[in-house]
Amino acid sequence: MGRVSPFSLDLLRRHPDVEAPELVAVDAADRLLLDTASERLQAGGGIATINDAYGALTLGAAHLSGAAVRAFQDGVVHERALALNAAAQALEGAYRSCRLDAELLDGVSTVLLRLPRSLDELDEIAWSIARYANPDVQVLAAGRVKHMSLSMNAVLGRSFADVSAGLARQKSRVLVASGPRPVDGSAFPRSARYDVGLAAPLELRAYGATFGGAALDPGTALLLPHLRGLAGAPAGTGGPAEIVDLGCGNGAISAFLALADPRLRIHATDQSASAAASTLATAAANGVADRVRVTRDDALSSVPDASAGVIVLNPPFHIGSTVHAGIAHRLFGACARVLAPGGELWTVWNSHLRYRPVLERVIGPTRQLDRSPRFTVTVSTRR
């Protein structure tokens, strides 16, 4: 690939992700990482980026190196944002999206990484790099200082012999890891078992980037008993009923529904590659993989209008490291489009966020099924 110019980080956008004045497409950690890696990028060799949100690292590295870059992004919304930003700056051929395995890392000597907040996710990423990348690989990992900890150095140290920290700049810092250690079989997916009132324990599986890991989060735990009403409902005459599990995470809701009623089929969907893989693993562990269809999608974008009778949703309340209601509102809007008239949205949400007026306006009449000090369970009927 020839060098493309001009290129500007300032022109990058978050679209199709939520855009708001307090949410940025490029931050100081992105800029520090590119500055720190500049000489190495220009020296040549295979380059990969991991967890690049909107294209700053991938397109910046391609611009500095004049070479094609391989990129892994867990979120499909980030893949789409990168593609849009690449097109806007005539850099469509500057990168290739890959899986987090040899496809991404074989022959790679430089990895630019945005540090995740989850240590499990960092552990899986570091293991993957040590296993698949070149022996001379150098990992440059950046983050905002307020989200970094010494535990990150320790996690990187499991897979790399040398880990050091650079000087902070604009409340950001870069960790540098090199000397990949020999690695054994991966510890992922992680697993756990929960008694949820079924004939057998619910077995959960989770890869590193799946929110909450292999745990049954308290909101889902409050919701599950109420889903028995869905599982016990008469099946439709057109074949097995299908329920959409939006934001399926580790697959707890999908597996619970499939176990509770053998007539049900579940369409589990999440924008995270890790979550999609975790839900597949959870369905297999519980013997219901034949009735759980998993897709990686952004806010039901591939699902036809007015096609769903029931959607179940435990919406996220943060975007990256920022607590923000925008993503939940976006998902509610997607549910309104996909639900057929009279269809139902079953959801659990953090009580302090007071989503009920939004659900009433966007979906339709909403009734409360349960409430704890932290969470509220509601059912909304599509007008």
Short mmCIF file of C-alpha atoms in Angstrom, two decimals:
data_model
loop_
_atom_site.label_atom_id
_atom_site.label_comp_id
_atom_site.label_asym_id
_atom_site.label_seq_id
_atom_site.Cartn_x
_atom_site.Cartn_y
_atom_site.Cartn_z
CA MET A 1 0.00 0.00 0.00
CA GLY A 2 1.39 3.41 -0.91
CA ARG A 3 1.50 6.18 1.66
CA VAL A 4 -1.78 8.13 1.74
CA SER A 5 -1.78 11.85 2.56
CA PRO A 6 -3.13 13.97 4.04
CA PHE A 7 -4.45 12.09 7.06
CA SER A 8 -5.93 13.68 10.16
CA LEU A 9 -6.96 12.11 13.46
CA ASP A 10 -9.15 15.15 14.03
CA LEU A 11 -11.51 14.06 11.23
CA LEU A 12 -12.38 10.70 12.80
CA ARG A 13 -15.96 10.16 13.97
CA ARG A 14 -17.66 7.62 16.26
CA HIS A 15 -20.61 6.97 13.89
CA PRO A 16 -22.47 4.58 13.83
CA ASP A 17 -21.79 4.43 17.57
CA VAL A 18 -23.41 6.94 19.92
CA GLU A 19 -22.10 10.46 19.37
CA ALA A 20 -22.26 13.13 22.06
CA PRO A 21 -20.14 16.14 23.10
CA GLU A 22 -18.62 14.23 26.03
CA LEU A 23 -17.74 11.17 23.88
CA VAL A 24 -14.69 11.33 21.60
CA ALA A 25 -13.40 9.28 18.68
CA VAL A 26 -9.73 9.92 19.51
CA ASP A 27 -8.21 10.58 22.91
CA ALA A 28 -4.81 11.43 24.40
CA ALA A 29 -3.91 7.75 24.86
CA ASP A 30 -4.37 7.11 21.12
CA ARG A 31 -2.12 10.05 20.26
CA LEU A 32 0.55 9.06 22.81
CA LEU A 33 0.60 5.48 21.53
CA LEU A 34 1.07 6.55 17.91
CA ASP A 35 3.84 8.99 18.90
CA THR A 36 5.59 6.32 20.99
CA ALA A 37 5.39 3.73 18.21
CA SER A 38 6.23 6.10 15.34
CA GLU A 39 9.86 5.06 14.76
CA ARG A 40 9.06 1.37 15.07
CA LEU A 41 6.14 1.66 12.64
CA GLN A 42 8.30 3.40 10.06
CA ALA A 43 11.03 0.74 10.40
CA GLY A 44 8.81 -1.92 8.79
CA GLY A 45 7.58 -5.35 9.81
CA GLY A 46 4.12 -6.78 10.35
CA ILE A 47 1.75 -4.53 12.30
CA ALA A 48 -1.46 -5.37 14.16
CA THR A 49 -3.84 -3.29 16.24
CA ILE A 50 -6.12 -4.59 18.99
CA ASN A 51 -9.08 -2.79 20.59
CA ASP A 52 -8.84 0.24 18.33
CA ALA A 53 -12.20 1.89 18.92
CA TYR A 54 -12.80 4.10 15.88
CA GLY A 55 -9.71 3.81 13.71
CA ALA A 56 -7.13 6.13 15.27
CA LEU A 57 -4.56 3.38 15.81
CA THR A 58 -5.21 1.36 12.67
CA LEU A 59 -5.36 4.26 10.23
CA GLY A 60 -2.65 6.17 12.08
CA ALA A 61 -0.31 3.15 11.93
CA ALA A 62 -1.07 2.62 8.24
CA HIS A 63 -0.33 6.27 7.52
CA LEU A 64 2.95 6.25 9.45
CA SER A 65 4.19 2.93 8.08
CA GLY A 66 2.91 3.03 4.52
CA ALA A 67 1.95 -0.62 5.00
CA ALA A 68 -1.31 -2.52 5.40
CA VAL A 69 -2.29 -3.13 9.02
CA ARG A 70 -4.24 -6.03 10.50
CA ALA A 71 -6.89 -5.09 13.06
CA PHE A 72 -8.96 -6.89 15.67
CA GLN A 73 -11.94 -5.09 17.24
CA ASP A 74 -14.24 -7.01 19.55
CA GLY A 75 -17.22 -4.77 18.79
CA VAL A 76 -18.87 -4.87 15.38
CA VAL A 77 -19.91 -1.23 15.83
CA HIS A 78 -16.21 -0.36 16.05
CA GLU A 79 -15.50 -2.34 12.87
CA ARG A 80 -18.16 -0.31 11.09
CA ALA A 81 -16.85 2.98 12.47
CA LEU A 82 -13.33 2.10 11.31
CA ALA A 83 -14.63 1.28 7.84
CA LEU A 84 -16.49 4.59 7.60
CA ASN A 85 -13.46 6.57 8.81
CA ALA A 86 -11.17 4.74 6.39
CA ALA A 87 -13.49 5.54 3.48
CA ALA A 88 -13.72 9.19 4.52
CA GLN A 89 -9.93 9.52 4.34
CA ALA A 90 -9.36 7.33 1.26
CA LEU A 91 -7.74 4.57 3.33
CA GLU A 92 -10.08 1.67 2.51
CA GLY A 93 -7.15 -0.58 1.57
CA ALA A 94 -5.02 0.39 4.54
CA TYR A 95 -6.13 -2.42 6.82
CA ARG A 96 -7.78 -5.83 7.11
CA SER A 97 -10.11 -6.94 9.90
CA CYS A 98 -9.10 -10.26 11.48
CA ARG A 99 -9.95 -12.65 14.29
CA LEU A 100 -7.89 -12.67 17.49
CA ASP A 101 -5.72 -15.60 16.43
CA ALA A 102 -3.03 -16.44 13.87
CA GLU A 103 -5.00 -14.60 11.18
CA LEU A 104 -4.23 -11.38 13.06
CA LEU A 105 -0.83 -12.11 14.55
CA ASP A 106 1.18 -14.49 12.34
CA GLY A 107 4.29 -12.64 11.16
CA VAL A 108 3.56 -9.57 13.31
CA SER A 109 6.40 -7.75 15.09
CA THR A 110 4.51 -4.69 16.39
CA VAL A 111 1.17 -4.69 18.19
CA LEU A 112 -0.63 -1.49 19.17
CA LEU A 113 -3.14 -2.22 21.93
CA ARG A 114 -5.69 -0.12 23.78
CA LEU A 115 -5.67 -1.56 27.27
CA PRO A 116 -9.02 -3.06 28.27
CA ARG A 117 -10.36 -2.50 31.77
CA SER A 118 -10.95 -6.23 32.20
CA LEU A 119 -7.88 -8.15 33.34
CA ASP A 120 -9.39 -11.34 31.90
CA GLU A 121 -9.57 -9.66 28.51
CA LEU A 122 -5.99 -8.46 28.78
CA ASP A 123 -4.89 -11.95 29.81
CA GLU A 124 -6.50 -13.53 26.75
CA ILE A 125 -5.05 -10.88 24.41
CA ALA A 126 -1.53 -11.22 25.84
CA TRP A 127 -1.72 -15.03 25.61
CA SER A 128 -2.83 -14.79 21.97
CA ILE A 129 0.02 -12.45 21.03
CA ALA A 130 2.63 -14.60 22.77
CA ARG A 131 1.31 -17.70 21.02
CA TYR A 132 0.93 -16.44 17.46
CA ALA A 133 3.18 -13.38 16.88
CA ASN A 134 6.87 -13.27 15.96
CA PRO A 135 9.44 -13.96 18.71
CA ASP A 136 10.67 -10.36 18.33
CA VAL A 137 7.18 -8.90 18.82
CA GLN A 138 6.82 -5.73 20.83
CA VAL A 139 3.48 -4.82 22.36
CA LEU A 140 2.79 -1.14 22.97
CA ALA A 141 -0.31 -0.86 25.13
CA ALA A 142 -1.88 2.47 26.02
CA GLY A 143 -4.53 3.59 28.43
CA ARG A 144 -5.77 6.46 30.52
CA VAL A 145 -3.87 6.52 33.82
CA LYS A 146 -7.09 6.54 35.88
CA HIS A 147 -8.06 3.19 34.35
CA MET A 148 -4.62 1.55 34.68
CA SER A 149 -3.24 -0.52 37.54
CA LEU A 150 -0.12 -2.46 38.48
CA SER A 151 -2.21 -5.60 37.98
CA MET A 152 -2.02 -4.94 34.22
CA ASN A 153 1.79 -5.20 34.36
CA ALA A 154 1.45 -8.50 36.22
CA VAL A 155 -1.02 -9.89 33.69
CA LEU A 156 1.25 -8.92 30.78
CA GLY A 157 4.14 -10.50 32.70
CA ARG A 158 2.46 -13.92 32.52
CA SER A 159 2.97 -13.92 28.75
CA PHE A 160 6.01 -11.64 28.32
CA ALA A 161 9.43 -11.62 29.98
CA ASP A 162 9.88 -7.84 29.87
CA VAL A 163 7.22 -5.28 30.79
CA SER A 164 7.97 -1.60 31.35
CA ALA A 165 6.02 1.64 31.65
CA GLY A 166 6.69 4.88 29.80
CA LEU A 167 6.27 8.39 31.12
CA ALA A 168 2.74 9.73 31.47
CA ARG A 169 1.49 12.44 29.13
CA GLN A 170 -1.90 14.15 29.32
CA LYS A 171 -3.04 11.57 31.89
CA SER A 172 -2.15 8.68 29.57
CA ARG A 173 0.61 6.10 29.65
CA VAL A 174 2.10 3.35 27.45
CA LEU A 175 3.21 -0.08 28.68
CA VAL A 176 5.75 -1.94 26.55
CA ALA A 177 5.93 -5.74 26.60
CA SER A 178 8.44 -7.94 24.77
CA GLY A 179 10.01 -11.38 24.99
CA PRO A 180 6.98 -13.65 24.58
CA ARG A 181 7.02 -16.61 26.95
CA PRO A 182 6.07 -20.14 25.87
CA VAL A 183 2.33 -20.49 26.52
CA ASP A 184 0.19 -23.49 27.32
CA GLY A 185 -3.43 -24.06 26.33
CA SER A 186 -5.64 -21.04 26.91
CA ALA A 187 -7.62 -20.74 30.16
CA PHE A 188 -10.59 -19.46 28.15
CA PRO A 189 -13.48 -19.78 28.08
CA ARG A 190 -13.89 -19.50 31.86
CA SER A 191 -16.79 -21.40 33.41
CA ALA A 192 -19.19 -21.33 36.36
CA ARG A 193 -22.39 -23.11 37.44
CA TYR A 194 -25.52 -21.57 38.98
CA ASP A 195 -28.68 -22.96 40.51
CA VAL A 196 -31.50 -21.05 38.79
CA GLY A 197 -34.38 -23.31 39.68
CA LEU A 198 -34.10 -25.63 36.69
CA ALA A 199 -33.65 -29.39 36.77
CA ALA A 200 -29.87 -28.96 36.45
CA PRO A 201 -27.49 -26.07 37.19
CA LEU A 202 -27.05 -23.44 34.49
CA GLU A 203 -23.50 -23.66 33.14
CA LEU A 204 -21.99 -20.40 31.92
CA ARG A 205 -18.95 -19.95 29.69
CA ALA A 206 -17.15 -16.69 28.91
CA TYR A 207 -14.17 -15.47 26.92
CA GLY A 208 -12.06 -12.60 28.20
CA ALA A 209 -13.86 -9.60 26.70
CA THR A 210 -17.38 -10.73 27.65
CA PHE A 211 -18.87 -8.24 30.09
CA GLY A 212 -19.17 -9.77 33.55
CA GLY A 213 -17.29 -12.93 32.58
CA ALA A 214 -18.82 -16.30 33.42
CA ALA A 215 -20.87 -14.81 36.26
CA LEU A 216 -24.63 -14.51 36.62
CA ASP A 217 -25.00 -10.77 37.08
CA PRO A 218 -27.57 -9.61 39.67
CA GLY A 219 -29.83 -7.93 37.10
CA THR A 220 -30.13 -11.11 35.06
CA ALA A 221 -30.65 -13.11 38.26
CA LEU A 222 -33.65 -10.88 39.09
CA LEU A 223 -35.02 -11.24 35.56
CA LEU A 224 -34.72 -15.02 35.05
CA PRO A 225 -37.59 -16.17 37.32
CA HIS A 226 -39.99 -13.88 35.42
CA LEU A 227 -38.95 -15.41 32.10
CA ARG A 228 -40.65 -18.63 33.16
CA GLY A 229 -43.83 -16.89 32.01
CA LEU A 230 -42.39 -16.76 28.50
CA ALA A 231 -41.19 -20.34 28.67
CA GLY A 232 -44.62 -21.57 29.74
CA ALA A 233 -46.60 -19.68 27.11
CA PRO A 234 -48.32 -21.69 24.34
CA ALA A 235 -46.16 -22.09 21.24
CA GLY A 236 -47.39 -20.46 18.04
CA THR A 237 -49.01 -22.50 15.32
CA GLY A 238 -46.39 -21.50 12.75
CA GLY A 239 -43.67 -23.61 14.37
CA PRO A 240 -41.42 -23.23 17.42
CA ALA A 241 -41.53 -19.76 18.95
CA GLU A 242 -38.35 -17.69 18.60
CA ILE A 243 -37.30 -15.17 21.22
CA VAL A 244 -34.62 -12.54 20.58
CA ASP A 245 -31.96 -12.21 23.28
CA LEU A 246 -30.48 -8.79 22.51
CA GLY A 247 -27.06 -8.17 24.05
CA CYS A 248 -26.69 -11.86 24.86
CA GLY A 249 -23.37 -11.53 26.74
CA ASN A 250 -22.39 -14.88 28.24
CA GLY A 251 -25.62 -16.52 27.05
CA ALA A 252 -27.29 -16.90 30.45
CA ILE A 253 -30.72 -15.72 29.25
CA SER A 254 -30.62 -17.72 26.01
CA ALA A 255 -29.60 -20.95 27.73
CA PHE A 256 -32.13 -20.47 30.54
CA LEU A 257 -35.02 -20.00 28.10
CA ALA A 258 -33.97 -22.95 25.98
CA LEU A 259 -33.65 -25.19 29.03
CA ALA A 260 -36.94 -24.02 30.54
CA ASP A 261 -38.98 -24.81 27.41
CA PRO A 262 -37.76 -27.29 24.76
CA ARG A 263 -40.20 -25.78 22.23
CA LEU A 264 -38.43 -22.41 22.22
CA ARG A 265 -35.83 -21.28 19.75
CA ILE A 266 -33.60 -18.35 20.64
CA HIS A 267 -31.95 -15.77 18.41
CA ALA A 268 -29.05 -14.53 20.55
CA THR A 269 -27.28 -11.44 19.25
CA ASP A 270 -24.51 -9.18 20.50
CA GLN A 271 -22.14 -6.70 18.89
CA SER A 272 -19.18 -8.28 20.76
CA ALA A 273 -17.25 -11.12 19.12
CA SER A 274 -16.33 -12.39 22.58
CA ALA A 275 -19.97 -12.39 23.72
CA ALA A 276 -21.13 -14.22 20.60
CA ALA A 277 -18.47 -16.89 21.14
CA SER A 278 -19.35 -17.11 24.85
CA THR A 279 -23.06 -17.60 24.12
CA LEU A 280 -22.23 -20.39 21.67
CA ALA A 281 -20.05 -22.04 24.32
CA THR A 282 -22.74 -21.66 27.00
CA ALA A 283 -25.41 -23.11 24.73
CA ALA A 284 -23.18 -26.09 23.95
CA ALA A 285 -22.35 -26.63 27.63
CA ASN A 286 -26.07 -26.81 28.44
CA GLY A 287 -26.96 -29.07 25.50
CA VAL A 288 -29.14 -26.50 23.72
CA ALA A 289 -26.86 -25.39 20.89
CA ASP A 290 -29.33 -26.75 18.33
CA ARG A 291 -31.96 -24.22 19.49
CA VAL A 292 -29.79 -21.14 20.07
CA ARG A 293 -28.86 -19.21 16.93
CA VAL A 294 -26.10 -16.67 17.55
CA THR A 295 -25.32 -13.63 15.41
CA ARG A 296 -22.89 -10.76 15.85
CA ASP A 297 -24.78 -7.61 14.96
CA ASP A 298 -25.13 -3.97 15.90
CA ALA A 299 -28.50 -3.14 17.47
CA LEU A 300 -30.48 -5.69 15.44
CA SER A 301 -29.46 -4.02 12.17
CA SER A 302 -29.89 -7.27 10.18
CA VAL A 303 -33.32 -8.14 11.66
CA PRO A 304 -36.38 -7.11 9.59
CA ASP A 305 -38.89 -4.53 10.80
CA ALA A 306 -41.90 -5.74 12.82
CA SER A 307 -40.64 -9.33 12.76
CA ALA A 308 -40.20 -10.22 16.45
CA GLY A 309 -42.83 -11.22 18.99
CA VAL A 310 -40.59 -11.08 22.06
CA ILE A 311 -37.23 -9.43 22.77
CA VAL A 312 -35.35 -9.84 26.07
CA LEU A 313 -32.76 -7.19 26.93
CA ASN A 314 -30.41 -6.43 29.80
CA PRO A 315 -28.99 -3.19 28.38
CA PRO A 316 -25.48 -1.91 29.12
CA PHE A 317 -25.30 1.34 31.06
CA HIS A 318 -21.86 2.43 29.88
CA ILE A 319 -20.03 3.15 26.64
CA GLY A 320 -16.42 2.06 27.08
CA SER A 321 -15.44 3.51 30.44
CA THR A 322 -18.12 6.23 30.42
CA VAL A 323 -21.49 5.78 32.13
CA HIS A 324 -23.95 6.91 29.48
CA ALA A 325 -27.63 6.19 28.75
CA GLY A 326 -27.19 6.68 24.99
CA ILE A 327 -26.54 3.02 24.19
CA ALA A 328 -29.66 1.83 26.05
CA HIS A 329 -31.81 4.43 24.27
CA ARG A 330 -30.35 3.29 20.95
CA LEU A 331 -31.21 -0.33 21.73
CA PHE A 332 -34.75 0.61 22.80
CA GLY A 333 -35.19 2.31 19.42
CA ALA A 334 -33.95 -0.81 17.64
CA CYS A 335 -36.44 -2.92 19.61
CA ALA A 336 -39.28 -0.58 18.63
CA ARG A 337 -38.41 -1.10 14.96
CA VAL A 338 -38.08 -4.89 15.18
CA LEU A 339 -41.06 -5.70 17.43
CA ALA A 340 -44.34 -6.50 15.72
CA PRO A 341 -47.42 -4.59 16.97
CA GLY A 342 -48.37 -6.21 20.28
CA GLY A 343 -44.88 -7.68 20.67
CA GLU A 344 -43.15 -7.42 24.03
CA LEU A 345 -39.81 -6.13 25.29
CA TRP A 346 -38.79 -7.79 28.56
CA THR A 347 -35.96 -5.88 30.17
CA VAL A 348 -34.04 -5.34 33.39
CA TRP A 349 -32.26 -2.07 34.05
CA ASN A 350 -30.47 -0.14 36.77
CA SER A 351 -33.25 1.45 38.82
CA HIS A 352 -31.51 4.81 39.21
CA LEU A 353 -31.53 5.30 35.42
CA ARG A 354 -35.34 5.62 35.39
CA TYR A 355 -35.89 4.14 31.93
CA ARG A 356 -39.62 3.59 32.30
CA PRO A 357 -40.70 6.93 30.73
CA VAL A 358 -38.35 6.25 27.81
CA LEU A 359 -39.79 2.75 27.35
CA GLU A 360 -43.33 4.13 27.49
CA ARG A 361 -42.51 6.68 24.80
CA VAL A 362 -40.39 4.53 22.49
CA ILE A 363 -42.04 1.11 22.82
CA GLY A 364 -45.45 1.49 24.44
CA PRO A 365 -47.34 0.69 27.67
CA THR A 366 -44.90 -0.58 30.28
CA ARG A 367 -45.60 -2.52 33.47
CA GLN A 368 -43.23 -3.29 36.30
CA LEU A 369 -42.73 -6.94 37.24
CA ASP A 370 -40.11 -6.60 39.96
CA ARG A 371 -37.81 -4.13 41.64
CA SER A 372 -34.81 -4.41 43.93
CA PRO A 373 -32.71 -1.59 45.40
CA ARG A 374 -30.53 -1.79 42.27
CA PHE A 375 -32.62 -3.19 39.41
CA THR A 376 -36.09 -2.97 37.87
CA VAL A 377 -37.76 -5.59 35.64
CA THR A 378 -40.37 -4.34 33.15
CA VAL A 379 -42.38 -5.56 30.17
CA SER A 380 -43.25 -3.07 27.42
CA THR A 381 -45.86 -3.79 24.72
CA ARG A 382 -45.29 -2.41 21.22
CA ARG A 383 -48.03 -0.02 20.12
#
